[in-house]
PDB file of C-alpha atoms and ligand atoms in Angstrom:
ATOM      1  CA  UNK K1129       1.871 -30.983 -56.125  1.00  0.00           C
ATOM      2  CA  UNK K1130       3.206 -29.737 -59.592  1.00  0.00           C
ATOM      3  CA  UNK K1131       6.778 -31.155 -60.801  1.00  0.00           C
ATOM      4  CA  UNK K1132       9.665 -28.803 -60.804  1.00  0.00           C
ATOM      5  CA  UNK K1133      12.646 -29.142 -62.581  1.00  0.00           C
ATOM      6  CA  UNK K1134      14.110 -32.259 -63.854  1.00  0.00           C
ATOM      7  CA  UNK K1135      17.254 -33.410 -61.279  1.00  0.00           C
ATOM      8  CA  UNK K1136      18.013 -36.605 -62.710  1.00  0.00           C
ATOM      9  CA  UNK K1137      17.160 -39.130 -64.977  1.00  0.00           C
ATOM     10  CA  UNK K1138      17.622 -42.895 -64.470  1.00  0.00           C
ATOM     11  CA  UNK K1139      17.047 -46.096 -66.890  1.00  0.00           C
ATOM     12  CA  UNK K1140      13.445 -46.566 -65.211  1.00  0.00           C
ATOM     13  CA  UNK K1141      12.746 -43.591 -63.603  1.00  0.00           C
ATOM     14  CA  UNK K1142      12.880 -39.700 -63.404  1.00  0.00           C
ATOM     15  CA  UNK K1143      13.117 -37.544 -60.309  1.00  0.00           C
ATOM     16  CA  UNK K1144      12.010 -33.941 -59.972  1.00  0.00           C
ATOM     17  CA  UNK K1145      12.423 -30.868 -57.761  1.00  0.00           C
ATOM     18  CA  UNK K1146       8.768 -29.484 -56.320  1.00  0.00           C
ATOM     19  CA  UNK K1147       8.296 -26.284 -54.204  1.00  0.00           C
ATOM     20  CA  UNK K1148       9.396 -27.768 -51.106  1.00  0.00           C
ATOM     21  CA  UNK K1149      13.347 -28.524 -50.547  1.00  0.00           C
ATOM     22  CA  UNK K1150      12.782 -31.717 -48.786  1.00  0.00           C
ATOM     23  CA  UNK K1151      10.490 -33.243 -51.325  1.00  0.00           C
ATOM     24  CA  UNK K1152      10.753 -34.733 -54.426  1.00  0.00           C
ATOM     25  CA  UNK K1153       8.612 -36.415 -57.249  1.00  0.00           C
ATOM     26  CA  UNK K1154       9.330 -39.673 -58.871  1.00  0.00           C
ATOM     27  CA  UNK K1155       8.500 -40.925 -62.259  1.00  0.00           C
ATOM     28  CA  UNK K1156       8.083 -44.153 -63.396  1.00  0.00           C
ATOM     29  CA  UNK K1157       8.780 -44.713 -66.225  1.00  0.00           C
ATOM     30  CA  UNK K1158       7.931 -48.422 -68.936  1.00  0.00           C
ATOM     31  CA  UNK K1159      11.201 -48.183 -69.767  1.00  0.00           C
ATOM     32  CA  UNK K1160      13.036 -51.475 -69.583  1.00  0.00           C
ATOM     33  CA  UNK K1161      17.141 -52.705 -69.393  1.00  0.00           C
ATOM     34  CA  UNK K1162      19.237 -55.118 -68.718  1.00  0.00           C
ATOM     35  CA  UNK K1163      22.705 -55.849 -68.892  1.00  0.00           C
ATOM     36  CA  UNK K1164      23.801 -52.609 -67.455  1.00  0.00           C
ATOM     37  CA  UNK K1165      21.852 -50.844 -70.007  1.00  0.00           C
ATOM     38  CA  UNK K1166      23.093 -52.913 -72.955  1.00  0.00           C
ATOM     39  CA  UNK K1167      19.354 -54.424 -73.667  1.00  0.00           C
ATOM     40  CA  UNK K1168      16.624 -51.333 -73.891  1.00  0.00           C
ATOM     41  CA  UNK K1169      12.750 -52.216 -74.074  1.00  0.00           C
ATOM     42  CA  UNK K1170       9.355 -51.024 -73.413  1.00  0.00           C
ATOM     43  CA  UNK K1171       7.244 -53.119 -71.103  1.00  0.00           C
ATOM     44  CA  UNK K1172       3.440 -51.627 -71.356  1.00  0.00           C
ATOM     45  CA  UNK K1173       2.141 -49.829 -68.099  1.00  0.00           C
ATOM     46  CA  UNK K1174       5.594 -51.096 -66.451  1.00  0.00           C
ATOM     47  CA  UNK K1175       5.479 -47.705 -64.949  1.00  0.00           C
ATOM     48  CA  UNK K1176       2.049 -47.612 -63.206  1.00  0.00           C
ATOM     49  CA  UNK K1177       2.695 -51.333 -62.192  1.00  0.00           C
ATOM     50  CA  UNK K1178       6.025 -51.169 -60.425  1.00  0.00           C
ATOM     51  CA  UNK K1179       4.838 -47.955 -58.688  1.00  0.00           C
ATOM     52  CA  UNK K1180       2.115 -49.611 -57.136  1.00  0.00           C
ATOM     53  CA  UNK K1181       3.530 -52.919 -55.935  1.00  0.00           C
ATOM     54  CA  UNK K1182       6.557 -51.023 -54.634  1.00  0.00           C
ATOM     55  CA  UNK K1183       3.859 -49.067 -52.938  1.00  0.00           C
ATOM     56  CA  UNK K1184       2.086 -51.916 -51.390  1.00  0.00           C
ATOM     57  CA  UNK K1185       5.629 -53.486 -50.189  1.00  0.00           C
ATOM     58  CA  UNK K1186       6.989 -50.312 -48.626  1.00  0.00           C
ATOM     59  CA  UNK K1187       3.452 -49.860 -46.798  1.00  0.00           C
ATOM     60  CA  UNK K1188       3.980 -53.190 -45.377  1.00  0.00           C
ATOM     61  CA  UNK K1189       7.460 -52.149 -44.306  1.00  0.00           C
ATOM     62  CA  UNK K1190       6.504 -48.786 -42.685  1.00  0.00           C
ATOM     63  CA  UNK K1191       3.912 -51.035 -40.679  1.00  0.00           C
ATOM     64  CA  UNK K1192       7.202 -52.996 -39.379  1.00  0.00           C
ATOM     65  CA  UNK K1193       8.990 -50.407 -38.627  1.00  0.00           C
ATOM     66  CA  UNK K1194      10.848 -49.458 -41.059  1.00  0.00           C
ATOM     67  CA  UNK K1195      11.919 -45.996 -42.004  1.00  0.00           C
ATOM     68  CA  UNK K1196      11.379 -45.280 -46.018  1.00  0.00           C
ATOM     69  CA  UNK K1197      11.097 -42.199 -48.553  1.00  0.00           C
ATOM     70  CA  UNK K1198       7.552 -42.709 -48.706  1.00  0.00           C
ATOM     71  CA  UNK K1199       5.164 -39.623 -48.749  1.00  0.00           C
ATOM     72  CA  UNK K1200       2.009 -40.496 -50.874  1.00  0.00           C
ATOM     73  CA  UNK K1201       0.917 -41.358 -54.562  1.00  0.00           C
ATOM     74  CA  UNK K1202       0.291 -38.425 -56.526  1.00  0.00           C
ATOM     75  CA  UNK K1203      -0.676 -39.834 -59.719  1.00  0.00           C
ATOM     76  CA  UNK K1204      -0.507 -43.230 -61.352  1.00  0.00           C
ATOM     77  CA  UNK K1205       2.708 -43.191 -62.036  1.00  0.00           C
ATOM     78  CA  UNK K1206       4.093 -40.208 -59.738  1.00  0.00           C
ATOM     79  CA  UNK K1207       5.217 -40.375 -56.220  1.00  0.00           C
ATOM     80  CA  UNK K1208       6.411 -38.056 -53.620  1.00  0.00           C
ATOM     81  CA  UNK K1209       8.988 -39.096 -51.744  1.00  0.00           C
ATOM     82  CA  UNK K1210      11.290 -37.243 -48.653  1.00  0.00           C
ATOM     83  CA  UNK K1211      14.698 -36.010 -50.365  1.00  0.00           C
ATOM     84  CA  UNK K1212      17.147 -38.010 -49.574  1.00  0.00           C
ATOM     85  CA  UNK K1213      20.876 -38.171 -50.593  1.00  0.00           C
ATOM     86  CA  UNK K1214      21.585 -41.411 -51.697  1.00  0.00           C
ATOM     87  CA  UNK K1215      24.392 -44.106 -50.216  1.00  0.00           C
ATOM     88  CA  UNK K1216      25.804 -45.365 -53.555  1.00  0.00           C
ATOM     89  CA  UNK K1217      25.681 -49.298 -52.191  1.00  0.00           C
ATOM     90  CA  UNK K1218      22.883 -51.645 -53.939  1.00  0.00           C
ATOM     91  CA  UNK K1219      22.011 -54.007 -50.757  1.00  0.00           C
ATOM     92  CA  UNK K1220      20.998 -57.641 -52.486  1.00  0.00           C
ATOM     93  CA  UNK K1221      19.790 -60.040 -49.911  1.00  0.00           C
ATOM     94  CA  UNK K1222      19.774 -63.997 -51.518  1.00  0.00           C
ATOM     95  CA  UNK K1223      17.535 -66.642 -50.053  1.00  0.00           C
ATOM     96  CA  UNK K1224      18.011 -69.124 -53.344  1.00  0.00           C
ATOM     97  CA  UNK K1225      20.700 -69.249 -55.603  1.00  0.00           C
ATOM     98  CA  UNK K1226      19.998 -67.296 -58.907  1.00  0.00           C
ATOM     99  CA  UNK K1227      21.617 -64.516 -61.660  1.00  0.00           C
ATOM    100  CA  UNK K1228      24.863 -63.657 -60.878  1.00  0.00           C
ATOM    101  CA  UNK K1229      25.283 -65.838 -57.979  1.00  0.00           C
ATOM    102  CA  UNK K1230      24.699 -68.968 -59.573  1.00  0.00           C
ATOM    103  CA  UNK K1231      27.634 -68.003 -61.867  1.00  0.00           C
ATOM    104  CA  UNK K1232      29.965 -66.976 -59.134  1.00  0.00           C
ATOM    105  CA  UNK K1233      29.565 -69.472 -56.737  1.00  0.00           C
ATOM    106  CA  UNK K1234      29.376 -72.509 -59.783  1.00  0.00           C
ATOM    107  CA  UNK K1235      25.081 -72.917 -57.637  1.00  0.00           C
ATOM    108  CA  UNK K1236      22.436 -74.529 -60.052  1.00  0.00           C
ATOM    109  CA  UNK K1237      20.149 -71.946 -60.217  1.00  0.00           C
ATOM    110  CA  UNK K1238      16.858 -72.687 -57.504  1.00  0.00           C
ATOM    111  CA  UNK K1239      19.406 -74.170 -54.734  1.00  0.00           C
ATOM    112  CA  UNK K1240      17.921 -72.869 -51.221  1.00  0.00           C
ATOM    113  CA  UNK K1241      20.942 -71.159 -49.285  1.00  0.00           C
ATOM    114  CA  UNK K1242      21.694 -72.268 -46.126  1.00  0.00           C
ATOM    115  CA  UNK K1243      20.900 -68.955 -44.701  1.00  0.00           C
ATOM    116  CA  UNK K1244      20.370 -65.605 -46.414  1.00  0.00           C
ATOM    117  CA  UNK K1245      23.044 -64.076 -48.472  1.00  0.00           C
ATOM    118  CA  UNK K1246      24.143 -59.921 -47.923  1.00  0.00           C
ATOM    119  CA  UNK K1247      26.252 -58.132 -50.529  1.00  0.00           C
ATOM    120  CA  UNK K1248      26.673 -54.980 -51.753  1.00  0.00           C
ATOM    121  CA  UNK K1249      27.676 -53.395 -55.659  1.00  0.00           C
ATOM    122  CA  UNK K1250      28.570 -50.099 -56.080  1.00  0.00           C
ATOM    123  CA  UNK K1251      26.028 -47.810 -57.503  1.00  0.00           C
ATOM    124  CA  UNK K1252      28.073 -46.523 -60.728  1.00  0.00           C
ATOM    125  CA  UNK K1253      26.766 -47.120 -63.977  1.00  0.00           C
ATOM    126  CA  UNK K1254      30.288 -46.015 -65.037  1.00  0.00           C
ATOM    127  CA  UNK K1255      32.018 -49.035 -63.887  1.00  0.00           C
ATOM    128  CA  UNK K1256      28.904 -51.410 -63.903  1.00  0.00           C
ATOM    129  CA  UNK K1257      27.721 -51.765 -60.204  1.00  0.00           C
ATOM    130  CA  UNK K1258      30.581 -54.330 -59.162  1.00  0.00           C
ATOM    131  CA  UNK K1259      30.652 -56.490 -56.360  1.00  0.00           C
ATOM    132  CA  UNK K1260      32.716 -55.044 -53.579  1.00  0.00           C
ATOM    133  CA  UNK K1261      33.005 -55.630 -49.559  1.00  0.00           C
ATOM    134  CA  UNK K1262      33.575 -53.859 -46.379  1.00  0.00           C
ATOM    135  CA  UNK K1263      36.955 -52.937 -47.168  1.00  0.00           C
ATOM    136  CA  UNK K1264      36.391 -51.275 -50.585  1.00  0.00           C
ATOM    137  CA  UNK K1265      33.302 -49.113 -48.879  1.00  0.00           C
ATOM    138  CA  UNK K1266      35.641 -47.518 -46.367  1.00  0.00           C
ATOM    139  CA  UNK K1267      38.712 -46.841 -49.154  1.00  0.00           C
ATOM    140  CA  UNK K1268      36.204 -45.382 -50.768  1.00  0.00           C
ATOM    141  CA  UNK K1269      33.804 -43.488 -48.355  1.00  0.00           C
ATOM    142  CA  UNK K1270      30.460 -44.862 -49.616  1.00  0.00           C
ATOM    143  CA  UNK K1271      29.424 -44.460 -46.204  1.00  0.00           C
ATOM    144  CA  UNK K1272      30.750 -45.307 -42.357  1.00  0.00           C
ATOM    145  CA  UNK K1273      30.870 -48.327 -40.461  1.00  0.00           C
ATOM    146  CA  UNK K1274      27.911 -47.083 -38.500  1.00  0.00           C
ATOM    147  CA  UNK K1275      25.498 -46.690 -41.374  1.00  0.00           C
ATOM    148  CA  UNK K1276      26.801 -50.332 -43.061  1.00  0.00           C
ATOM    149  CA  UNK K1277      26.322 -51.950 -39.858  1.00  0.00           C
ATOM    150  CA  UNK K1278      22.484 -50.764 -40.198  1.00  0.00           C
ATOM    151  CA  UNK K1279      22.167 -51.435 -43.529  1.00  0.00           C
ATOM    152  CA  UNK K1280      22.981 -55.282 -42.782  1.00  0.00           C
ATOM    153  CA  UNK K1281      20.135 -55.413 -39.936  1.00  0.00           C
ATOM    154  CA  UNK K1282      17.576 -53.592 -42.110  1.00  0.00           C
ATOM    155  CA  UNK K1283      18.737 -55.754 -45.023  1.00  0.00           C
ATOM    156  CA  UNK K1284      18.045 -59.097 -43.244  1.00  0.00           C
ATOM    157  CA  UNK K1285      14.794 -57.479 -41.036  1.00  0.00           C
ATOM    158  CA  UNK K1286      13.826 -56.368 -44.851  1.00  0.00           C
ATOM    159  CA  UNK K1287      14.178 -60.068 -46.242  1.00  0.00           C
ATOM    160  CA  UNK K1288      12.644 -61.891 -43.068  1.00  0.00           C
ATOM    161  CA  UNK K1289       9.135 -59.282 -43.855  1.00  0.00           C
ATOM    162  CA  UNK K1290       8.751 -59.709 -47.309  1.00  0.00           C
ATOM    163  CA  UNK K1291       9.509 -63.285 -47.620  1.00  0.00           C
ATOM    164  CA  UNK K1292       6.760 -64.211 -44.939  1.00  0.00           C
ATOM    165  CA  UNK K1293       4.113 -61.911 -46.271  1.00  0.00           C
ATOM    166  CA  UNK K1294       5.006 -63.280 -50.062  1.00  0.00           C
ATOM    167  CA  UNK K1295       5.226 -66.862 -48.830  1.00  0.00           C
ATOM    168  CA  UNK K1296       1.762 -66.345 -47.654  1.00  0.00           C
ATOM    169  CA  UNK K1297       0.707 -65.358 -51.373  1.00  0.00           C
ATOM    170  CA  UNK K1298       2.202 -68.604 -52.637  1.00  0.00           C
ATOM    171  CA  UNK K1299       5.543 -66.715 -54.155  1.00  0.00           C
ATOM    172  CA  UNK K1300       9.005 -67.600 -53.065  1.00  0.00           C
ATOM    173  CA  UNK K1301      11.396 -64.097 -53.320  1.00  0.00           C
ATOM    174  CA  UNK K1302      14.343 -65.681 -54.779  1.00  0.00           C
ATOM    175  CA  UNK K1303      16.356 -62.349 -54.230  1.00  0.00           C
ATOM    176  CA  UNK K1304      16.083 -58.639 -53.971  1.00  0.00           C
ATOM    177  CA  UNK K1305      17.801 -55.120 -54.155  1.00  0.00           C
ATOM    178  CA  UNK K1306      17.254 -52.600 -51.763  1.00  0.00           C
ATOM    179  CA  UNK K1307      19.082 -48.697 -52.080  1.00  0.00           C
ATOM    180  CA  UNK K1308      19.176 -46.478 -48.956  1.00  0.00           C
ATOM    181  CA  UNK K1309      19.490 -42.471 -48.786  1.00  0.00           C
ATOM    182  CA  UNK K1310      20.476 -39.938 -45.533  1.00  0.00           C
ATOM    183  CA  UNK K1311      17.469 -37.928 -45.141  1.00  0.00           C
ATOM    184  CA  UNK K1312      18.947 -33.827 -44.153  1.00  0.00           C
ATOM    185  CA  UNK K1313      18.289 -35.289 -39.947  1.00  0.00           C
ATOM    186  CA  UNK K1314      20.634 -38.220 -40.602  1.00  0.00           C
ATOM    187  CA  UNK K1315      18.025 -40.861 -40.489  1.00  0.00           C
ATOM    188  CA  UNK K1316      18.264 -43.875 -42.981  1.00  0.00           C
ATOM    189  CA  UNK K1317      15.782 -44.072 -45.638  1.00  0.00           C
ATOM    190  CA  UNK K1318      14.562 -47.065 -47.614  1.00  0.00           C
ATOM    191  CA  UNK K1319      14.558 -45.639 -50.876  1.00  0.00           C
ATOM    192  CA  UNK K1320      14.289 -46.029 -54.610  1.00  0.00           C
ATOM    193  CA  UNK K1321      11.711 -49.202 -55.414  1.00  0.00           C
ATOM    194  CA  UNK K1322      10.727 -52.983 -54.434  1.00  0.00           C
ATOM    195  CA  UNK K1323       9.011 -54.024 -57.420  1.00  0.00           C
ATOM    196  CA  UNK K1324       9.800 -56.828 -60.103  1.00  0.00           C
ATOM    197  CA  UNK K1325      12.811 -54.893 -61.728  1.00  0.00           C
ATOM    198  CA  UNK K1326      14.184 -55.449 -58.266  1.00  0.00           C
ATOM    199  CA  UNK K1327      13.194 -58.549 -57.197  1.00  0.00           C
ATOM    200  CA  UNK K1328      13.174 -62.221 -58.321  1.00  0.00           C
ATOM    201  CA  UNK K1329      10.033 -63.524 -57.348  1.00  0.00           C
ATOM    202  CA  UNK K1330       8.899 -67.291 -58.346  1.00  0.00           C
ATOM    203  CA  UNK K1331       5.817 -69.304 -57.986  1.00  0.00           C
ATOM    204  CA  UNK K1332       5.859 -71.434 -55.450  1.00  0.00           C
ATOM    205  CA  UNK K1333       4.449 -74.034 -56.613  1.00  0.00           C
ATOM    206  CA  UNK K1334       5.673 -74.226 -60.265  1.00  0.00           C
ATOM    207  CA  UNK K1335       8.853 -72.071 -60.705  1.00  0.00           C
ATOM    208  CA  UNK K1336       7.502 -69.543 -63.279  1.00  0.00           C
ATOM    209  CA  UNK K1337       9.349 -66.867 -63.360  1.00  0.00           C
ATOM    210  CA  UNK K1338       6.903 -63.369 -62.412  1.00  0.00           C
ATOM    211  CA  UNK K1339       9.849 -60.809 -62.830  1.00  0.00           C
ATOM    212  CA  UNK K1340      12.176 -58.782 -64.606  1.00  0.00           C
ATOM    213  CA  UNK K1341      14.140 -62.042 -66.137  1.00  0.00           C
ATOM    214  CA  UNK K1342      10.579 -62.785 -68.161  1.00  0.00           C
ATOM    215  CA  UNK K1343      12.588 -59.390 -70.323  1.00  0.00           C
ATOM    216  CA  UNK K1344      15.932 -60.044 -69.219  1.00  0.00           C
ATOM    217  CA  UNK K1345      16.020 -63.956 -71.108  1.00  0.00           C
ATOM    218  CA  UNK K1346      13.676 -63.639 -73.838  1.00  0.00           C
ATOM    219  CA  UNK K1347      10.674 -65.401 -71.642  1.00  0.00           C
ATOM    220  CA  UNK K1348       8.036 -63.435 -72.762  1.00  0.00           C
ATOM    221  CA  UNK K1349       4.917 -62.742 -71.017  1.00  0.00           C
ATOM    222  CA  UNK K1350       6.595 -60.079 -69.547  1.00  0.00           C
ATOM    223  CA  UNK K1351       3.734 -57.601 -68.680  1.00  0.00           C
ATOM    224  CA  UNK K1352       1.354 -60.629 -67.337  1.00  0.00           C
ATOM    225  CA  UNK K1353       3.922 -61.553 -64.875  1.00  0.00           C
ATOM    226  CA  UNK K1354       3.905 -58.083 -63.533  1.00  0.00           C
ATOM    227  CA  UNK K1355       0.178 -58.125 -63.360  1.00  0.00           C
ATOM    228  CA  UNK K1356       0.261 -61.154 -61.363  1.00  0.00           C
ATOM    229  CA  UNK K1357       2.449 -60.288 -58.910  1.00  0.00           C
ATOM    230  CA  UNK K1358      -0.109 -56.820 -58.513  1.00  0.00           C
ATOM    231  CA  UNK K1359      -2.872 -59.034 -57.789  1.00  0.00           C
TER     232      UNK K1359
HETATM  233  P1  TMP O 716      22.035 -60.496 -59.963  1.00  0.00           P
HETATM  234  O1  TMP O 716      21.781 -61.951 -59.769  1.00  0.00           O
HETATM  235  O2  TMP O 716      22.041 -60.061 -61.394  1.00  0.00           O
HETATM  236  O3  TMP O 716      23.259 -60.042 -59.223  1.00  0.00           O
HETATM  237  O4  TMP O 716      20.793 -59.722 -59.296  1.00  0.00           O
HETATM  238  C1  TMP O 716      20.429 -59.915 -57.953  1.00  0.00           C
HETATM  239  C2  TMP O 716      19.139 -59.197 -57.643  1.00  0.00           C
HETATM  240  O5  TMP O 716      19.319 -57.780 -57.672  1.00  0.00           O
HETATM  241  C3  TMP O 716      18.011 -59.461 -58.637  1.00  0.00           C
HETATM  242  O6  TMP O 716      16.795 -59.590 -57.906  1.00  0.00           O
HETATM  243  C4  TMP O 716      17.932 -58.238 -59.507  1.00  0.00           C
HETATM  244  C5  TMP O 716      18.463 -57.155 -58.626  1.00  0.00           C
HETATM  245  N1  TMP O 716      19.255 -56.180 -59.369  1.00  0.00           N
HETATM  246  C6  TMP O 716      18.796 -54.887 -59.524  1.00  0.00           C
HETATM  247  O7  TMP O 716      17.726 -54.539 -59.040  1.00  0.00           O
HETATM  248  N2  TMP O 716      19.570 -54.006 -60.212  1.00  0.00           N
HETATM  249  C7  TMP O 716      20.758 -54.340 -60.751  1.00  0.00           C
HETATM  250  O8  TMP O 716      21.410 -53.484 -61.364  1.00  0.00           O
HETATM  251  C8  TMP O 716      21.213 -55.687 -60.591  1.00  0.00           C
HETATM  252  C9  TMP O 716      22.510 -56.135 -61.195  1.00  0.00           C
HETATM  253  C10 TMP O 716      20.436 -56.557 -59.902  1.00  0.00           C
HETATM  254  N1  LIG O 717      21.474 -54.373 -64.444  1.00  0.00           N
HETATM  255  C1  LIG O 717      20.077 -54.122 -64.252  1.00  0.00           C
HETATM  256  C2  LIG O 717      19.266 -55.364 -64.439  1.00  0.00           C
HETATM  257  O1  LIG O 717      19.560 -56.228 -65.267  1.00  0.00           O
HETATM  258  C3  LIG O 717      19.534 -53.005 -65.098  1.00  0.00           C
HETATM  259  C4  LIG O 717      20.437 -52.579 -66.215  1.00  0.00           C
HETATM  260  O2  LIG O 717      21.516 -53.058 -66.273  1.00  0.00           O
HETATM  261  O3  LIG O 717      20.085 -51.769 -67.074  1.00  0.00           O
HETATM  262  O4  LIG O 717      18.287 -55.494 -63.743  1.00  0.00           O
END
């Protein structure tokens, strides 16, 4: 499958056209940010690393059920995916109190929620992905009521499946971000990634950090903590 032309490029990845209309390529790229694209990195092999665990989660998730973009690996860091149009909402499901919650709700970062947390941001790098609710999704048509309403119940069936299966592997998922797309029948699409730029994932047994805040705080060992979420 040769790349066509470029359609869009993000902070961490690249998409392209290919001969077929309802398929596209994605990049992956080491590219690293933060802060709404105020911190810029490199992390080495980011690319190949993220593409595979994302891989490995949305296998798991196509196993239970669940509807994604997913068409095959095409190269270490390329995948083909089903075209989908994107619903501009960022789903982030919260099991422990961390990031931006922590701030907002005055939490101490590591308190265990009573029971998961939903929101949604709106995907707009113009205006910095803010928190909004039900209300500001209908004024502004991200999508209907129909398609929010499964959005919540793939959200929390989402967060149930991974948490298990990474409890089992000795790491606690602190909290995640999950985009959806309309695929040209209507169906709903897990799309984009599931991968440590995503995710906050933390050893269970002694708190390290084995994600994207290694970059985002100054942790270091950035690249070993992808590795080790890999294996
Ligand atoms: P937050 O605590 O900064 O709101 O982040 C919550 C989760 O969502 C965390 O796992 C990181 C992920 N996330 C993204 O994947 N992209 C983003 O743009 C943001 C703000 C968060
Ligand atoms: N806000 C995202 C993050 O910190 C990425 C970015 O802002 O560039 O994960």
């Amino acid at each position: 499958m040769e790349k066509g032309k470029l359609l869009y490029e993000g902070k961490a990845k690249k998409i392209y056209e290919t001969d077929n209309p309802e398929q596209l390529i994605v990049h992956y790229k080491d590219d690293a940010t933060a802060f709404d694209g105020k911190k810029k990195g490199k992390i080495k092999s980011k690319g190949k690393y993220n593409l595979e665990i994302s891989n490995i989660f949305f296998m798991l998730l196509e196993d239970n059920d669940v509807k994604t973009h997913l068409i095959r690996q095409i190269s270490e860091t390329d995948l083909l995916v089903k075209k989908v149009n994107i619903i501009p909402i960022e789903v982030v499901l919260r099991n422990v109190a961390a990031g931006s919650l922590a701030d907002r709700l005055g939490l101490e970062e590591g308190t265990e929620l009573n029971r998961p947390i939903l929101e949604y941001y709106y995907k707009s790098d113009e205006l910095g992905d803010p928190l909004i609710n039900r209300y500001h999704i209908s004024e502004r048509g991200l999508s209907t009521e129909g398609q929010l309403k499964l959005l919540d119940i793939l959200g929390f069936k989402i967060n149930n499946i991974l948490k298990d299966y990474l409890e089992e592997r000795d790491i606690k998922l602190i909290d995640f971000k999950l985009e959806f797309g309309v695929d040209s029948n209507d169906n709903i699409l897990l799309a984009d990634e599931i991968s440590p730029d995503t995710c906050r994932f933390w050893d269970m047994k002694t708190d390290k950090k084995l994600d994207k805040d290694r970059f985002r705080r100054d942790l270091g060992g950035v690249v070993e903590a992808y590795q080790e979420i890999l294996k």
